[in-house]
Short mmCIF file of C-alpha atoms in Angstrom, two decimals:
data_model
loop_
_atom_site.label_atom_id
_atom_site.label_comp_id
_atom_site.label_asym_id
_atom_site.label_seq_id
_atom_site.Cartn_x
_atom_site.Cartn_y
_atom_site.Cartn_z
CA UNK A 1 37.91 69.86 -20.88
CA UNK A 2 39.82 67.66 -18.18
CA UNK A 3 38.48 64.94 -16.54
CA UNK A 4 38.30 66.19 -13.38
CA UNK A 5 36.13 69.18 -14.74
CA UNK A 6 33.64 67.08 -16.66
CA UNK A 7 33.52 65.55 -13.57
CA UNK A 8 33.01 68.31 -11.48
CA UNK A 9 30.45 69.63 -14.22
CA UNK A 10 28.21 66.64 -14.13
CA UNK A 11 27.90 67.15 -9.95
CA UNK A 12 27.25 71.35 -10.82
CA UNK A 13 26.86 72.06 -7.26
CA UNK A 14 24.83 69.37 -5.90
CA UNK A 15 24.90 68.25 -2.78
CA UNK A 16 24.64 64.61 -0.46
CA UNK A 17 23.57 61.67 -2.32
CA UNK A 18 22.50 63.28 -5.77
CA UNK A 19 25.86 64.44 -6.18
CA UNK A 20 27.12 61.23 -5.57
CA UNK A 21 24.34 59.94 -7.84
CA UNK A 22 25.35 62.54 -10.62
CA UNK A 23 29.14 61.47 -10.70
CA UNK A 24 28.28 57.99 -11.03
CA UNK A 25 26.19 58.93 -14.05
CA UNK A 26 29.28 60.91 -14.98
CA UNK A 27 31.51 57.89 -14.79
CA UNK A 28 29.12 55.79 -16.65
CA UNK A 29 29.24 58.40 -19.79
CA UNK A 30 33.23 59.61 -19.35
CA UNK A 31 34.70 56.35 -18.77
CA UNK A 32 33.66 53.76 -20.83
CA UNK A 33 31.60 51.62 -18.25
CA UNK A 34 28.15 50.42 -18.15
CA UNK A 35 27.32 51.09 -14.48
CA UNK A 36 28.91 52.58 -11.56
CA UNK A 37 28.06 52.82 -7.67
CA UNK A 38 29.48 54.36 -4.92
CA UNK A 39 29.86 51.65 -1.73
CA UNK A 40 30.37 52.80 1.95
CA UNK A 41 32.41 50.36 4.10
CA UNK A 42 32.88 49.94 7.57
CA UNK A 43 34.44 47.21 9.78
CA UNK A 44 34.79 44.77 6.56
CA UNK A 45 31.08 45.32 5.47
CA UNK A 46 29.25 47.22 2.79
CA UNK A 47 27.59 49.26 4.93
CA UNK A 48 25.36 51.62 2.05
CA UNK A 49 25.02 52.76 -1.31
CA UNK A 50 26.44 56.42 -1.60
CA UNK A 51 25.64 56.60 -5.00
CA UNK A 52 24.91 54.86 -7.85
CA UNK A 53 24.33 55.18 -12.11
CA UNK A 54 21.04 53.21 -11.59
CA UNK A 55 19.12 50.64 -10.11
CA UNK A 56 21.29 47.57 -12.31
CA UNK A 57 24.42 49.41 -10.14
CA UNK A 58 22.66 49.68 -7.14
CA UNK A 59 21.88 45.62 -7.09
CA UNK A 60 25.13 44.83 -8.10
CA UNK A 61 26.70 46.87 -4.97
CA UNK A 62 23.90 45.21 -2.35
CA UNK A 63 25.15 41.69 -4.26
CA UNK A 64 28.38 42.42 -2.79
CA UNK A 65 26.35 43.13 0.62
CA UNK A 66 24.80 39.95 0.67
CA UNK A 67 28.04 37.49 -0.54
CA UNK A 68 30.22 39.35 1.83
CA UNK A 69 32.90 39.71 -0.88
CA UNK A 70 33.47 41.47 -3.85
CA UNK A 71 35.60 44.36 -5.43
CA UNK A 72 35.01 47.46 -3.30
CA UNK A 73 35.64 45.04 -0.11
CA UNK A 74 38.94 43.93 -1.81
CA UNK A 75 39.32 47.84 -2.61
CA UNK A 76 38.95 49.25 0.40
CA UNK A 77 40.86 46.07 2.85
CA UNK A 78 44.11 46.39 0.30
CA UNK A 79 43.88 50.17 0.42
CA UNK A 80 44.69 50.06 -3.27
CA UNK A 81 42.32 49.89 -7.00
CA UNK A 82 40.84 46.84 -7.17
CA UNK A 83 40.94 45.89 -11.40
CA UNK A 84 39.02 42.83 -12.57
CA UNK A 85 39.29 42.62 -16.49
CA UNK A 86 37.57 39.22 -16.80
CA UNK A 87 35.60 37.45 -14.76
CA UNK A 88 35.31 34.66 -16.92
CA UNK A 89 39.08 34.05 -16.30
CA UNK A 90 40.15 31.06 -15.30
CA UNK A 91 43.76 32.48 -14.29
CA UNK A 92 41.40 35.17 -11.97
CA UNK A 93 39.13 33.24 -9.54
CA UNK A 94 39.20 35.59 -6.67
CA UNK A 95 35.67 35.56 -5.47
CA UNK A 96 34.09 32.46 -5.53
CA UNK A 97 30.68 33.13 -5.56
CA UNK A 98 30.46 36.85 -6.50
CA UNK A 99 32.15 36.56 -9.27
CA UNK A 100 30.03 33.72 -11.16
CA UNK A 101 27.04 35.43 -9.76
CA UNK A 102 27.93 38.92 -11.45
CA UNK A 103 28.71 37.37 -14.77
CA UNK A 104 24.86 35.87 -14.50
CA UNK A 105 23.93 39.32 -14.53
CA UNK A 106 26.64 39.88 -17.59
CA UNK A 107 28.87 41.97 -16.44
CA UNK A 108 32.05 40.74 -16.92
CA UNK A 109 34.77 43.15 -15.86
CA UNK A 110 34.70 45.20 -12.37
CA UNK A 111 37.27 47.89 -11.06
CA UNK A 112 36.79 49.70 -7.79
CA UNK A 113 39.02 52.33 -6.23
CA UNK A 114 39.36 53.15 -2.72
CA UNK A 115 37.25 56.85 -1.61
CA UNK A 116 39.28 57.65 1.26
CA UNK A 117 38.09 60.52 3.59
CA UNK A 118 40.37 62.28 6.32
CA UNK A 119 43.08 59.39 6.20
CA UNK A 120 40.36 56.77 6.19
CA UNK A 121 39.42 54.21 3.83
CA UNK A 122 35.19 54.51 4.08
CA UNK A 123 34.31 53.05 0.86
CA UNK A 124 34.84 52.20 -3.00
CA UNK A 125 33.66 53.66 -6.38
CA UNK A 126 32.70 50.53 -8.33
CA UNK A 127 32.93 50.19 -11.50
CA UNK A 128 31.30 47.94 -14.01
CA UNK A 129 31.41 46.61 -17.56
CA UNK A 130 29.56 44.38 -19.90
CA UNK A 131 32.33 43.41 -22.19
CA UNK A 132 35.98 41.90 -20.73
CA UNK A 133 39.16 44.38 -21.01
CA UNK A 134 41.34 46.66 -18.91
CA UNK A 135 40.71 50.70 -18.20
CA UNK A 136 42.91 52.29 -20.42
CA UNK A 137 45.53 55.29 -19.15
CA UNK A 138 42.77 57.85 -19.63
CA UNK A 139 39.95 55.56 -17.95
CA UNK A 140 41.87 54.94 -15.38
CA UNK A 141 43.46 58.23 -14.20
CA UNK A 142 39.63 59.32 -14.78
CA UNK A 143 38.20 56.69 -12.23
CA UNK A 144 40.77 57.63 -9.92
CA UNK A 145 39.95 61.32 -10.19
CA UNK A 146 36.45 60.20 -9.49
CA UNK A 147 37.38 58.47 -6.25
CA UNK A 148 38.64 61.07 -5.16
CA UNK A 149 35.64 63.41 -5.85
CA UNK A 150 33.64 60.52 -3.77
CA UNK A 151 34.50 61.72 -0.77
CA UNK A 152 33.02 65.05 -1.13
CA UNK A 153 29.34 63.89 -0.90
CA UNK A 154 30.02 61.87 2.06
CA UNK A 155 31.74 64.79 3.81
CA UNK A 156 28.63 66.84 2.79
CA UNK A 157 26.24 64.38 4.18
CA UNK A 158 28.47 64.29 7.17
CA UNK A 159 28.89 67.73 8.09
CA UNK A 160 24.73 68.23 7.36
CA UNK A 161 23.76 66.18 10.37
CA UNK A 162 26.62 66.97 12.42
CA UNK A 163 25.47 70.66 11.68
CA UNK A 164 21.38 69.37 13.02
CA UNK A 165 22.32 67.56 16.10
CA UNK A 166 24.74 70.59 17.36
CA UNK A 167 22.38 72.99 16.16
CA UNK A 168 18.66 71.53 16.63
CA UNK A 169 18.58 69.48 19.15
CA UNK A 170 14.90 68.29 18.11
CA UNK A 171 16.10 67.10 14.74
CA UNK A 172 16.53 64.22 13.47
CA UNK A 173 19.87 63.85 12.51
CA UNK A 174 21.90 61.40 10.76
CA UNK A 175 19.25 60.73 8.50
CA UNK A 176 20.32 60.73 5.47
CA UNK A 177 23.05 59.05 6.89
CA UNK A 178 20.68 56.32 8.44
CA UNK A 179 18.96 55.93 5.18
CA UNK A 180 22.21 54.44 3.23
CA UNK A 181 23.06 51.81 5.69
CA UNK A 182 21.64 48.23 6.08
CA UNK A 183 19.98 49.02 9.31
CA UNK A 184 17.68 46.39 8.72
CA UNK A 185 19.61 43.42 8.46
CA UNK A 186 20.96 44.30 11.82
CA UNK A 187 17.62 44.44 13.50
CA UNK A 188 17.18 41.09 11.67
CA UNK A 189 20.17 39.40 12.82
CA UNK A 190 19.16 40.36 16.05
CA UNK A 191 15.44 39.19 16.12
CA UNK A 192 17.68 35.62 14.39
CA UNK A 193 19.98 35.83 17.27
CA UNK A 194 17.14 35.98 19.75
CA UNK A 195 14.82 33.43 17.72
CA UNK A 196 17.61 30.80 17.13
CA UNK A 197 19.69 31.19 20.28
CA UNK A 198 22.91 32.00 17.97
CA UNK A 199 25.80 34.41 17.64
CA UNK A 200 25.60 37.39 15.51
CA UNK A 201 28.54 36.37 13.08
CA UNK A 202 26.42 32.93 12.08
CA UNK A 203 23.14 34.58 12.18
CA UNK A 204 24.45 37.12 9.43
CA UNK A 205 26.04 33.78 7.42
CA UNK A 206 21.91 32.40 7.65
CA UNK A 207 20.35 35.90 6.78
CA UNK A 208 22.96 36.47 3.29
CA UNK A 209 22.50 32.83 2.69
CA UNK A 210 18.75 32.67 2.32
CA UNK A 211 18.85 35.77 0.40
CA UNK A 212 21.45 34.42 -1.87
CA UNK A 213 19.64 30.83 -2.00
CA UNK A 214 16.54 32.56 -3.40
CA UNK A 215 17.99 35.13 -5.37
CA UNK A 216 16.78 38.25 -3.18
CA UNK A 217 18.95 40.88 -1.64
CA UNK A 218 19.80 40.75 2.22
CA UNK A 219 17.88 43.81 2.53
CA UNK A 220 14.72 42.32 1.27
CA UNK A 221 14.78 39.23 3.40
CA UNK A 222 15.66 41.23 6.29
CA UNK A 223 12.43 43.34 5.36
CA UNK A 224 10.61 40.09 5.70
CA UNK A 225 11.80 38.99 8.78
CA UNK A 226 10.74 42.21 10.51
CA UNK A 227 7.73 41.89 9.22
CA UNK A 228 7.38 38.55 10.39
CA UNK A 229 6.34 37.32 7.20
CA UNK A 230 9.58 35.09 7.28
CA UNK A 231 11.11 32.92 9.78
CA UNK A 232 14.80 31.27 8.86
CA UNK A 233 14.27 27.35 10.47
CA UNK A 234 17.35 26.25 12.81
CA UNK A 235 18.79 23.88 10.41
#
């Protein structure tokens, strides 16, 4: 069986995010990899987690989040794959802090390729691996095939609440939607904004920086400072 239809096979008519959870899984047993997530991008920013192998993947996409660099932002800027055999190499610095940070987790190579939907370039299917080396021919043509698949949950989640707010006007749309992205760091930068008498831009630097200072993701310390149970000093 093809690619494509293993693929296909693993998804067996699923829908939204647990088809996009399914082909990671599917990616993680058909293409030699030890994790795999599905990123959504907008305006140079990880925006959600489509979809994801696991939980390992799922931290590894928000650590691109929180750094504000990494593989499926590379991916998706360049319009092009996005193929990392070693991080360890000295020849291959590209991301200065993502990169050393990822190999404390032990992964050591990363690949993404661009999902594109309608023309667009929304997001990246990331890719990661344990042990250094390239994607062979089959791996490769397989990952692609797999980006390309991406785009089918998103469209699905897309044309659900699109359906709800045309149809029901007293539903709340967009929620599954809502539910991937990062809302919360948002409100947070805005409650920083308003607390520190800063722009937006620096009080995003201060939010990823305390999370990446104390080893949390963004999301979590944005948690906390709606919550008020954190509260990032001026200096």
């Amino acid at each position: 069986m093809a690619v494509r239809e293993q693929l296909l096979a693993a998804v067996d008519g699923r829908r939204g995010a647990d088809a996009a959870d399914r082909l990671c899984e599917a990616c993680v047993t058909l293409l030699d990899v030890d994790a795999a997530a599905i990123s959504v991008v907008f305006d140079g920013t990880t925006t959600g987690t489509l979809g994801s192998s696991g939980e390992h993947a799922r931290a590894y996409d928000e650590l691109q989040f929180t750094l504000g660099e990494g593989p499926c932002l590379e991916s998706v800027t360049l319009r092009e794959p996005v193929l990392v055999t070693d991080l360890a190499d000295p020849q291959d610095r590209r991301w200065t802090v993502y990169g050393p940070a990822m190999m404390e987790l032990r992964i050591r190579g990363v690949y993404a390729m661009p999902v594109v939907v309608a023309g667009e370039y929304v997001g990246a299917l990331d890719l990661f691996r344990v042990l250094p080396g390239r994607l062979a021919g089959a791996q490769l043509s397989g990952a692609i095939v797999a980006a390309e698949l991406a785009g089918i949950p998103l469209l699905d989640l897309l044309d659900g609440d699109l359906h709800a707010a045309v149809t029901e006007p007293g539903s709340n749309a967009w929620t599954e939607l809502n539910a991937l992205s990062r809302i919360e760091v948002s409100q947070a930068t805005g409650m920083l904004v308003a607390q520190l008498g800063i722009e937006p831009a620096e009080a995003l630097v201060r939010l990823r920086a305390h999370a990446y200072a104390t080893g949390r993701a963004a999301t979590e310390v944005a948690h906390d400072i709606l919550e008020r149970r954190l509260r990032l000093d001026g200096d």
